[in-house]
Amino acid sequence: MHIVAARQGILWLRQGWGSFRRSPMAWLALVSLYWFLIALLNQVPYIGPVLATIFLPAFSVSFMSVAQAIEAGNVPTLSLLWSGFRQRPATLITLGGLYLLAMLASLGLSAFADGGVLFNWIVMSDPPAADAIRDGRLASALLIGGLTGTPILMAFWFSPVLAAWRGMGAAKSLFYSFFASLKNWRAFLTYGMGVMAVGMVMS
């Protein structure tokens, strides 16, 4: 398990920007196509959003393949968007299902604080009422969601690539992803601060 310095978080941002600069049109086309497909899926009642979430690990591997192709000096094609579905698809679909269940559990726990306001907002696209914001219920739910959602994200951050490229099973990839994220918390903290700084500048 590789442990990197805190400054690696900034390097990740620079590498991402460098990848985009080398092939901006390819990135824009692929990301736009991805969001178009997700929007189409979300139009299907009930099952559409479920599938969009379950397919997330496979698509994340696809975008890693795009980045890898650009890094190697190749021109990425639209077919790379499906590459994640050709690399251990059963394991990636399993990871997607586990991710869906874990996030639903996290939102379910947040309902103890706000009576399901946050859950309905994210899952049912039902915006919170003004009183839920004023009385702090939504803020409490967001805190619970953040505390329970963070370890979930840690477990799933590297797991799709570990499953697809290292041949790990779902459980093993989640285990290694969680502890790799934990041991590299300094780099992730720096990365997160960098993302927030970029967001503030762009806004």
PDB file of C-alpha atoms in Angstrom:
ATOM      1  CA  MET A   1       0.000   0.000   0.000  1.00  0.00           C
ATOM      2  CA  HIS A   2       1.611   3.231  -1.208  1.00  0.00           C
ATOM      3  CA  ILE A   3       1.599   6.236   1.127  1.00  0.00           C
ATOM      4  CA  VAL A   4       2.208   9.651  -0.425  1.00  0.00           C
ATOM      5  CA  ALA A   5       3.051  13.072   0.972  1.00  0.00           C
ATOM      6  CA  ALA A   6       0.425  15.733   1.593  1.00  0.00           C
ATOM      7  CA  ARG A   7       1.590  17.735  -1.433  1.00  0.00           C
ATOM      8  CA  GLN A   8       0.500  14.859  -3.669  1.00  0.00           C
ATOM      9  CA  GLY A   9      -3.058  16.180  -3.370  1.00  0.00           C
ATOM     10  CA  ILE A  10      -2.067  19.333  -5.259  1.00  0.00           C
ATOM     11  CA  LEU A  11      -0.189  17.213  -7.787  1.00  0.00           C
ATOM     12  CA  TRP A  12      -3.377  15.235  -8.452  1.00  0.00           C
ATOM     13  CA  LEU A  13      -5.150  18.470  -9.319  1.00  0.00           C
ATOM     14  CA  ARG A  14      -2.310  19.552 -11.593  1.00  0.00           C
ATOM     15  CA  GLN A  15      -2.292  16.174 -13.317  1.00  0.00           C
ATOM     16  CA  GLY A  16      -6.042  16.360 -13.874  1.00  0.00           C
ATOM     17  CA  TRP A  17      -5.767  19.831 -15.360  1.00  0.00           C
ATOM     18  CA  GLY A  18      -2.850  18.705 -17.510  1.00  0.00           C
ATOM     19  CA  SER A  19      -4.866  15.785 -18.853  1.00  0.00           C
ATOM     20  CA  PHE A  20      -7.718  18.123 -19.753  1.00  0.00           C
ATOM     21  CA  ARG A  21      -5.392  20.588 -21.479  1.00  0.00           C
ATOM     22  CA  ARG A  22      -3.864  17.836 -23.616  1.00  0.00           C
ATOM     23  CA  SER A  23      -7.235  16.704 -24.949  1.00  0.00           C
ATOM     24  CA  PRO A  24      -9.997  19.159 -23.969  1.00  0.00           C
ATOM     25  CA  MET A  25     -12.437  18.283 -26.750  1.00  0.00           C
ATOM     26  CA  ALA A  26     -12.254  14.571 -25.958  1.00  0.00           C
ATOM     27  CA  TRP A  27     -12.913  15.199 -22.272  1.00  0.00           C
ATOM     28  CA  LEU A  28     -15.801  17.557 -23.009  1.00  0.00           C
ATOM     29  CA  ALA A  29     -17.355  15.121 -25.480  1.00  0.00           C
ATOM     30  CA  LEU A  30     -17.055  12.099 -23.199  1.00  0.00           C
ATOM     31  CA  VAL A  31     -18.243  13.882 -20.061  1.00  0.00           C
ATOM     32  CA  SER A  32     -21.151  15.441 -21.964  1.00  0.00           C
ATOM     33  CA  LEU A  33     -22.146  12.049 -23.370  1.00  0.00           C
ATOM     34  CA  TYR A  34     -21.940  10.520 -19.898  1.00  0.00           C
ATOM     35  CA  TRP A  35     -24.223  13.144 -18.369  1.00  0.00           C
ATOM     36  CA  PHE A  36     -26.614  12.830 -21.302  1.00  0.00           C
ATOM     37  CA  LEU A  37     -26.871   9.085 -20.674  1.00  0.00           C
ATOM     38  CA  ILE A  38     -27.360   9.633 -16.944  1.00  0.00           C
ATOM     39  CA  ALA A  39     -30.091  12.186 -17.664  1.00  0.00           C
ATOM     40  CA  LEU A  40     -31.826   9.657 -19.921  1.00  0.00           C
ATOM     41  CA  LEU A  41     -31.607   6.964 -17.250  1.00  0.00           C
ATOM     42  CA  ASN A  42     -33.039   9.304 -14.648  1.00  0.00           C
ATOM     43  CA  GLN A  43     -36.112   9.776 -16.828  1.00  0.00           C
ATOM     44  CA  VAL A  44     -37.017   6.126 -16.258  1.00  0.00           C
ATOM     45  CA  PRO A  45     -39.161   6.024 -13.094  1.00  0.00           C
ATOM     46  CA  TYR A  46     -37.677   4.225 -10.080  1.00  0.00           C
ATOM     47  CA  ILE A  47     -35.261   1.897 -11.904  1.00  0.00           C
ATOM     48  CA  GLY A  48     -33.430   4.656 -13.821  1.00  0.00           C
ATOM     49  CA  PRO A  49     -31.746   6.388 -10.854  1.00  0.00           C
ATOM     50  CA  VAL A  50     -30.935   2.971  -9.388  1.00  0.00           C
ATOM     51  CA  LEU A  51     -29.160   1.898 -12.577  1.00  0.00           C
ATOM     52  CA  ALA A  52     -27.350   5.228 -12.826  1.00  0.00           C
ATOM     53  CA  THR A  53     -25.882   4.621  -9.367  1.00  0.00           C
ATOM     54  CA  ILE A  54     -25.090   0.954  -9.953  1.00  0.00           C
ATOM     55  CA  PHE A  55     -23.231   1.793 -13.174  1.00  0.00           C
ATOM     56  CA  LEU A  56     -21.097   4.442 -11.450  1.00  0.00           C
ATOM     57  CA  PRO A  57     -18.075   2.183 -10.697  1.00  0.00           C
ATOM     58  CA  ALA A  58     -17.948   0.954 -14.301  1.00  0.00           C
ATOM     59  CA  PHE A  59     -18.089   4.492 -15.649  1.00  0.00           C
ATOM     60  CA  SER A  60     -15.379   5.589 -13.216  1.00  0.00           C
ATOM     61  CA  VAL A  61     -13.099   2.879 -14.649  1.00  0.00           C
ATOM     62  CA  SER A  62     -13.983   4.124 -18.130  1.00  0.00           C
ATOM     63  CA  PHE A  63     -12.865   7.645 -17.283  1.00  0.00           C
ATOM     64  CA  MET A  64      -9.674   6.310 -15.719  1.00  0.00           C
ATOM     65  CA  SER A  65      -9.046   4.511 -19.023  1.00  0.00           C
ATOM     66  CA  VAL A  66      -9.549   7.821 -20.831  1.00  0.00           C
ATOM     67  CA  ALA A  67      -6.997   9.513 -18.568  1.00  0.00           C
ATOM     68  CA  GLN A  68      -4.594   6.617 -19.085  1.00  0.00           C
ATOM     69  CA  ALA A  69      -4.937   6.850 -22.875  1.00  0.00           C
ATOM     70  CA  ILE A  70      -4.261  10.595 -22.848  1.00  0.00           C
ATOM     71  CA  GLU A  71      -1.269  10.129 -20.544  1.00  0.00           C
ATOM     72  CA  ALA A  72       0.138   7.620 -23.049  1.00  0.00           C
ATOM     73  CA  GLY A  73      -0.216  10.170 -25.840  1.00  0.00           C
ATOM     74  CA  ASN A  74      -3.161   8.487 -27.550  1.00  0.00           C
ATOM     75  CA  VAL A  75      -6.325  10.141 -28.804  1.00  0.00           C
ATOM     76  CA  PRO A  76      -9.276   8.838 -26.731  1.00  0.00           C
ATOM     77  CA  THR A  77     -12.353   7.659 -28.586  1.00  0.00           C
ATOM     78  CA  LEU A  78     -15.997   7.501 -27.550  1.00  0.00           C
ATOM     79  CA  SER A  79     -15.704   3.722 -27.258  1.00  0.00           C
ATOM     80  CA  LEU A  80     -13.600   4.217 -24.130  1.00  0.00           C
ATOM     81  CA  LEU A  81     -16.744   5.327 -22.327  1.00  0.00           C
ATOM     82  CA  TRP A  82     -17.834   1.672 -22.364  1.00  0.00           C
ATOM     83  CA  SER A  83     -14.441   0.203 -21.489  1.00  0.00           C
ATOM     84  CA  GLY A  84     -15.351  -0.054 -17.817  1.00  0.00           C
ATOM     85  CA  PHE A  85     -18.169  -2.444 -18.693  1.00  0.00           C
ATOM     86  CA  ARG A  86     -15.707  -4.826 -20.355  1.00  0.00           C
ATOM     87  CA  GLN A  87     -13.373  -5.199 -17.360  1.00  0.00           C
ATOM     88  CA  ARG A  88     -14.756  -7.486 -14.652  1.00  0.00           C
ATOM     89  CA  PRO A  89     -18.297  -6.117 -15.123  1.00  0.00           C
ATOM     90  CA  ALA A  90     -19.892  -8.441 -12.558  1.00  0.00           C
ATOM     91  CA  THR A  91     -17.597  -7.161  -9.803  1.00  0.00           C
ATOM     92  CA  LEU A  92     -18.131  -3.537 -10.809  1.00  0.00           C
ATOM     93  CA  ILE A  93     -21.904  -3.974 -10.871  1.00  0.00           C
ATOM     94  CA  THR A  94     -21.669  -5.584  -7.430  1.00  0.00           C
ATOM     95  CA  LEU A  95     -19.707  -2.582  -6.193  1.00  0.00           C
ATOM     96  CA  GLY A  96     -22.367  -0.306  -7.640  1.00  0.00           C
ATOM     97  CA  GLY A  97     -25.096  -2.169  -5.807  1.00  0.00           C
ATOM     98  CA  LEU A  98     -23.173  -2.033  -2.549  1.00  0.00           C
ATOM     99  CA  TYR A  99     -22.562   1.676  -3.030  1.00  0.00           C
ATOM    100  CA  LEU A 100     -26.269   2.260  -3.569  1.00  0.00           C
ATOM    101  CA  LEU A 101     -27.176   0.356  -0.404  1.00  0.00           C
ATOM    102  CA  ALA A 102     -24.487   2.101   1.644  1.00  0.00           C
ATOM    103  CA  MET A 103     -25.579   5.571   0.575  1.00  0.00           C
ATOM    104  CA  LEU A 104     -29.227   4.760   1.212  1.00  0.00           C
ATOM    105  CA  ALA A 105     -28.252   3.566   4.697  1.00  0.00           C
ATOM    106  CA  SER A 106     -26.340   6.811   5.291  1.00  0.00           C
ATOM    107  CA  LEU A 107     -29.331   8.876   4.205  1.00  0.00           C
ATOM    108  CA  GLY A 108     -31.589   6.682   6.309  1.00  0.00           C
ATOM    109  CA  LEU A 109     -29.540   7.452   9.402  1.00  0.00           C
ATOM    110  CA  SER A 110     -29.758  11.157   8.633  1.00  0.00           C
ATOM    111  CA  ALA A 111     -33.553  10.855   8.774  1.00  0.00           C
ATOM    112  CA  PHE A 112     -33.312  10.506  12.566  1.00  0.00           C
ATOM    113  CA  ALA A 113     -32.248  14.163  12.624  1.00  0.00           C
ATOM    114  CA  ASP A 114     -34.640  15.702  10.121  1.00  0.00           C
ATOM    115  CA  GLY A 115     -37.464  13.223   9.638  1.00  0.00           C
ATOM    116  CA  GLY A 116     -36.324  12.347   6.123  1.00  0.00           C
ATOM    117  CA  VAL A 117     -35.988  15.852   4.674  1.00  0.00           C
ATOM    118  CA  LEU A 118     -32.476  15.244   3.308  1.00  0.00           C
ATOM    119  CA  PHE A 119     -33.444  11.766   2.085  1.00  0.00           C
ATOM    120  CA  ASN A 120     -36.410  13.124   0.154  1.00  0.00           C
ATOM    121  CA  TRP A 121     -34.314  15.951  -1.252  1.00  0.00           C
ATOM    122  CA  ILE A 122     -31.611  13.673  -2.665  1.00  0.00           C
ATOM    123  CA  VAL A 123     -33.628  10.586  -3.550  1.00  0.00           C
ATOM    124  CA  MET A 124     -36.996  12.073  -4.486  1.00  0.00           C
ATOM    125  CA  SER A 125     -35.810  15.548  -5.649  1.00  0.00           C
ATOM    126  CA  ASP A 126     -38.177  17.099  -3.108  1.00  0.00           C
ATOM    127  CA  PRO A 127     -36.541  20.352  -1.888  1.00  0.00           C
ATOM    128  CA  PRO A 128     -36.540  21.029   1.865  1.00  0.00           C
ATOM    129  CA  ALA A 129     -39.099  23.339   3.416  1.00  0.00           C
ATOM    130  CA  ALA A 130     -37.916  26.662   4.810  1.00  0.00           C
ATOM    131  CA  ASP A 131     -38.619  25.652   8.415  1.00  0.00           C
ATOM    132  CA  ALA A 132     -36.356  22.593   8.104  1.00  0.00           C
ATOM    133  CA  ILE A 133     -33.529  24.934   7.161  1.00  0.00           C
ATOM    134  CA  ARG A 134     -34.283  27.529   9.825  1.00  0.00           C
ATOM    135  CA  ASP A 135     -34.592  25.166  12.775  1.00  0.00           C
ATOM    136  CA  GLY A 136     -31.324  23.372  12.024  1.00  0.00           C
ATOM    137  CA  ARG A 137     -32.787  19.949  11.250  1.00  0.00           C
ATOM    138  CA  LEU A 138     -31.328  19.910   7.756  1.00  0.00           C
ATOM    139  CA  ALA A 139     -27.920  21.011   9.049  1.00  0.00           C
ATOM    140  CA  SER A 140     -27.927  18.149  11.568  1.00  0.00           C
ATOM    141  CA  ALA A 141     -28.880  15.690   8.843  1.00  0.00           C
ATOM    142  CA  LEU A 142     -26.086  16.977   6.608  1.00  0.00           C
ATOM    143  CA  LEU A 143     -23.620  16.503   9.469  1.00  0.00           C
ATOM    144  CA  ILE A 144     -24.741  12.900   9.984  1.00  0.00           C
ATOM    145  CA  GLY A 145     -24.645  12.310   6.248  1.00  0.00           C
ATOM    146  CA  GLY A 146     -21.123  13.665   6.071  1.00  0.00           C
ATOM    147  CA  LEU A 147     -19.895  11.581   9.001  1.00  0.00           C
ATOM    148  CA  THR A 148     -21.393   8.363   7.650  1.00  0.00           C
ATOM    149  CA  GLY A 149     -20.797   9.122   3.983  1.00  0.00           C
ATOM    150  CA  THR A 150     -17.081   9.844   4.306  1.00  0.00           C
ATOM    151  CA  PRO A 151     -16.027   6.258   5.150  1.00  0.00           C
ATOM    152  CA  ILE A 152     -18.290   5.050   2.347  1.00  0.00           C
ATOM    153  CA  LEU A 153     -16.500   7.293  -0.140  1.00  0.00           C
ATOM    154  CA  MET A 154     -13.149   6.122   1.221  1.00  0.00           C
ATOM    155  CA  ALA A 155     -14.101   2.504   0.605  1.00  0.00           C
ATOM    156  CA  PHE A 156     -15.268   3.196  -2.937  1.00  0.00           C
ATOM    157  CA  TRP A 157     -12.632   5.738  -4.015  1.00  0.00           C
ATOM    158  CA  PHE A 158     -10.128   3.223  -5.412  1.00  0.00           C
ATOM    159  CA  SER A 159     -12.205   0.040  -5.393  1.00  0.00           C
ATOM    160  CA  PRO A 160     -13.453   0.166  -9.027  1.00  0.00           C
ATOM    161  CA  VAL A 161      -9.919   0.439 -10.411  1.00  0.00           C
ATOM    162  CA  LEU A 162      -8.602  -2.177  -7.973  1.00  0.00           C
ATOM    163  CA  ALA A 163     -11.327  -4.546  -9.125  1.00  0.00           C
ATOM    164  CA  ALA A 164     -10.932  -3.862 -12.849  1.00  0.00           C
ATOM    165  CA  TRP A 165      -7.169  -3.514 -13.144  1.00  0.00           C
ATOM    166  CA  ARG A 166      -5.863  -5.561 -10.214  1.00  0.00           C
ATOM    167  CA  GLY A 167      -8.435  -8.347 -10.377  1.00  0.00           C
ATOM    168  CA  MET A 168      -9.609  -7.927  -6.780  1.00  0.00           C
ATOM    169  CA  GLY A 169     -13.019  -9.077  -5.634  1.00  0.00           C
ATOM    170  CA  ALA A 170     -15.568  -6.584  -4.349  1.00  0.00           C
ATOM    171  CA  ALA A 171     -14.828  -7.078  -0.641  1.00  0.00           C
ATOM    172  CA  LYS A 172     -11.046  -7.021  -1.067  1.00  0.00           C
ATOM    173  CA  SER A 173     -11.121  -3.899  -3.247  1.00  0.00           C
ATOM    174  CA  LEU A 174     -13.299  -2.080  -0.704  1.00  0.00           C
ATOM    175  CA  PHE A 175     -10.938  -3.069   2.105  1.00  0.00           C
ATOM    176  CA  TYR A 176      -7.813  -1.865   0.330  1.00  0.00           C
ATOM    177  CA  SER A 177      -9.490   1.303  -0.912  1.00  0.00           C
ATOM    178  CA  PHE A 178     -10.629   2.261   2.579  1.00  0.00           C
ATOM    179  CA  PHE A 179      -7.229   1.806   4.193  1.00  0.00           C
ATOM    180  CA  ALA A 180      -5.368   3.391   1.273  1.00  0.00           C
ATOM    181  CA  SER A 181      -7.590   6.449   1.683  1.00  0.00           C
ATOM    182  CA  LEU A 182      -7.149   6.407   5.461  1.00  0.00           C
ATOM    183  CA  LYS A 183      -3.364   6.163   5.328  1.00  0.00           C
ATOM    184  CA  ASN A 184      -3.205   8.947   2.745  1.00  0.00           C
ATOM    185  CA  TRP A 185      -5.578  11.298   4.547  1.00  0.00           C
ATOM    186  CA  ARG A 186      -3.091  14.172   4.371  1.00  0.00           C
ATOM    187  CA  ALA A 187      -2.981  14.045   0.581  1.00  0.00           C
ATOM    188  CA  PHE A 188      -6.772  13.827   0.415  1.00  0.00           C
ATOM    189  CA  LEU A 189      -7.110  16.768   2.799  1.00  0.00           C
ATOM    190  CA  THR A 190      -4.806  18.825   0.592  1.00  0.00           C
ATOM    191  CA  TYR A 191      -6.718  17.680  -2.476  1.00  0.00           C
ATOM    192  CA  GLY A 192     -10.046  18.648  -0.925  1.00  0.00           C
ATOM    193  CA  MET A 193      -8.755  22.070   0.075  1.00  0.00           C
ATOM    194  CA  GLY A 194      -7.460  22.551  -3.451  1.00  0.00           C
ATOM    195  CA  VAL A 195     -10.811  21.616  -4.964  1.00  0.00           C
ATOM    196  CA  MET A 196     -12.593  24.072  -2.661  1.00  0.00           C
ATOM    197  CA  ALA A 197     -10.112  26.814  -3.539  1.00  0.00           C
ATOM    198  CA  VAL A 198     -10.644  26.226  -7.259  1.00  0.00           C
ATOM    199  CA  GLY A 199     -14.402  26.241  -6.733  1.00  0.00           C
ATOM    200  CA  MET A 200     -14.256  29.543  -4.858  1.00  0.00           C
ATOM    201  CA  VAL A 201     -12.125  31.143  -7.582  1.00  0.00           C
ATOM    202  CA  MET A 202     -14.424  29.917 -10.357  1.00  0.00           C
ATOM    203  CA  SER A 203     -17.543  31.115  -8.535  1.00  0.00           C
TER     204      SER A 203
END
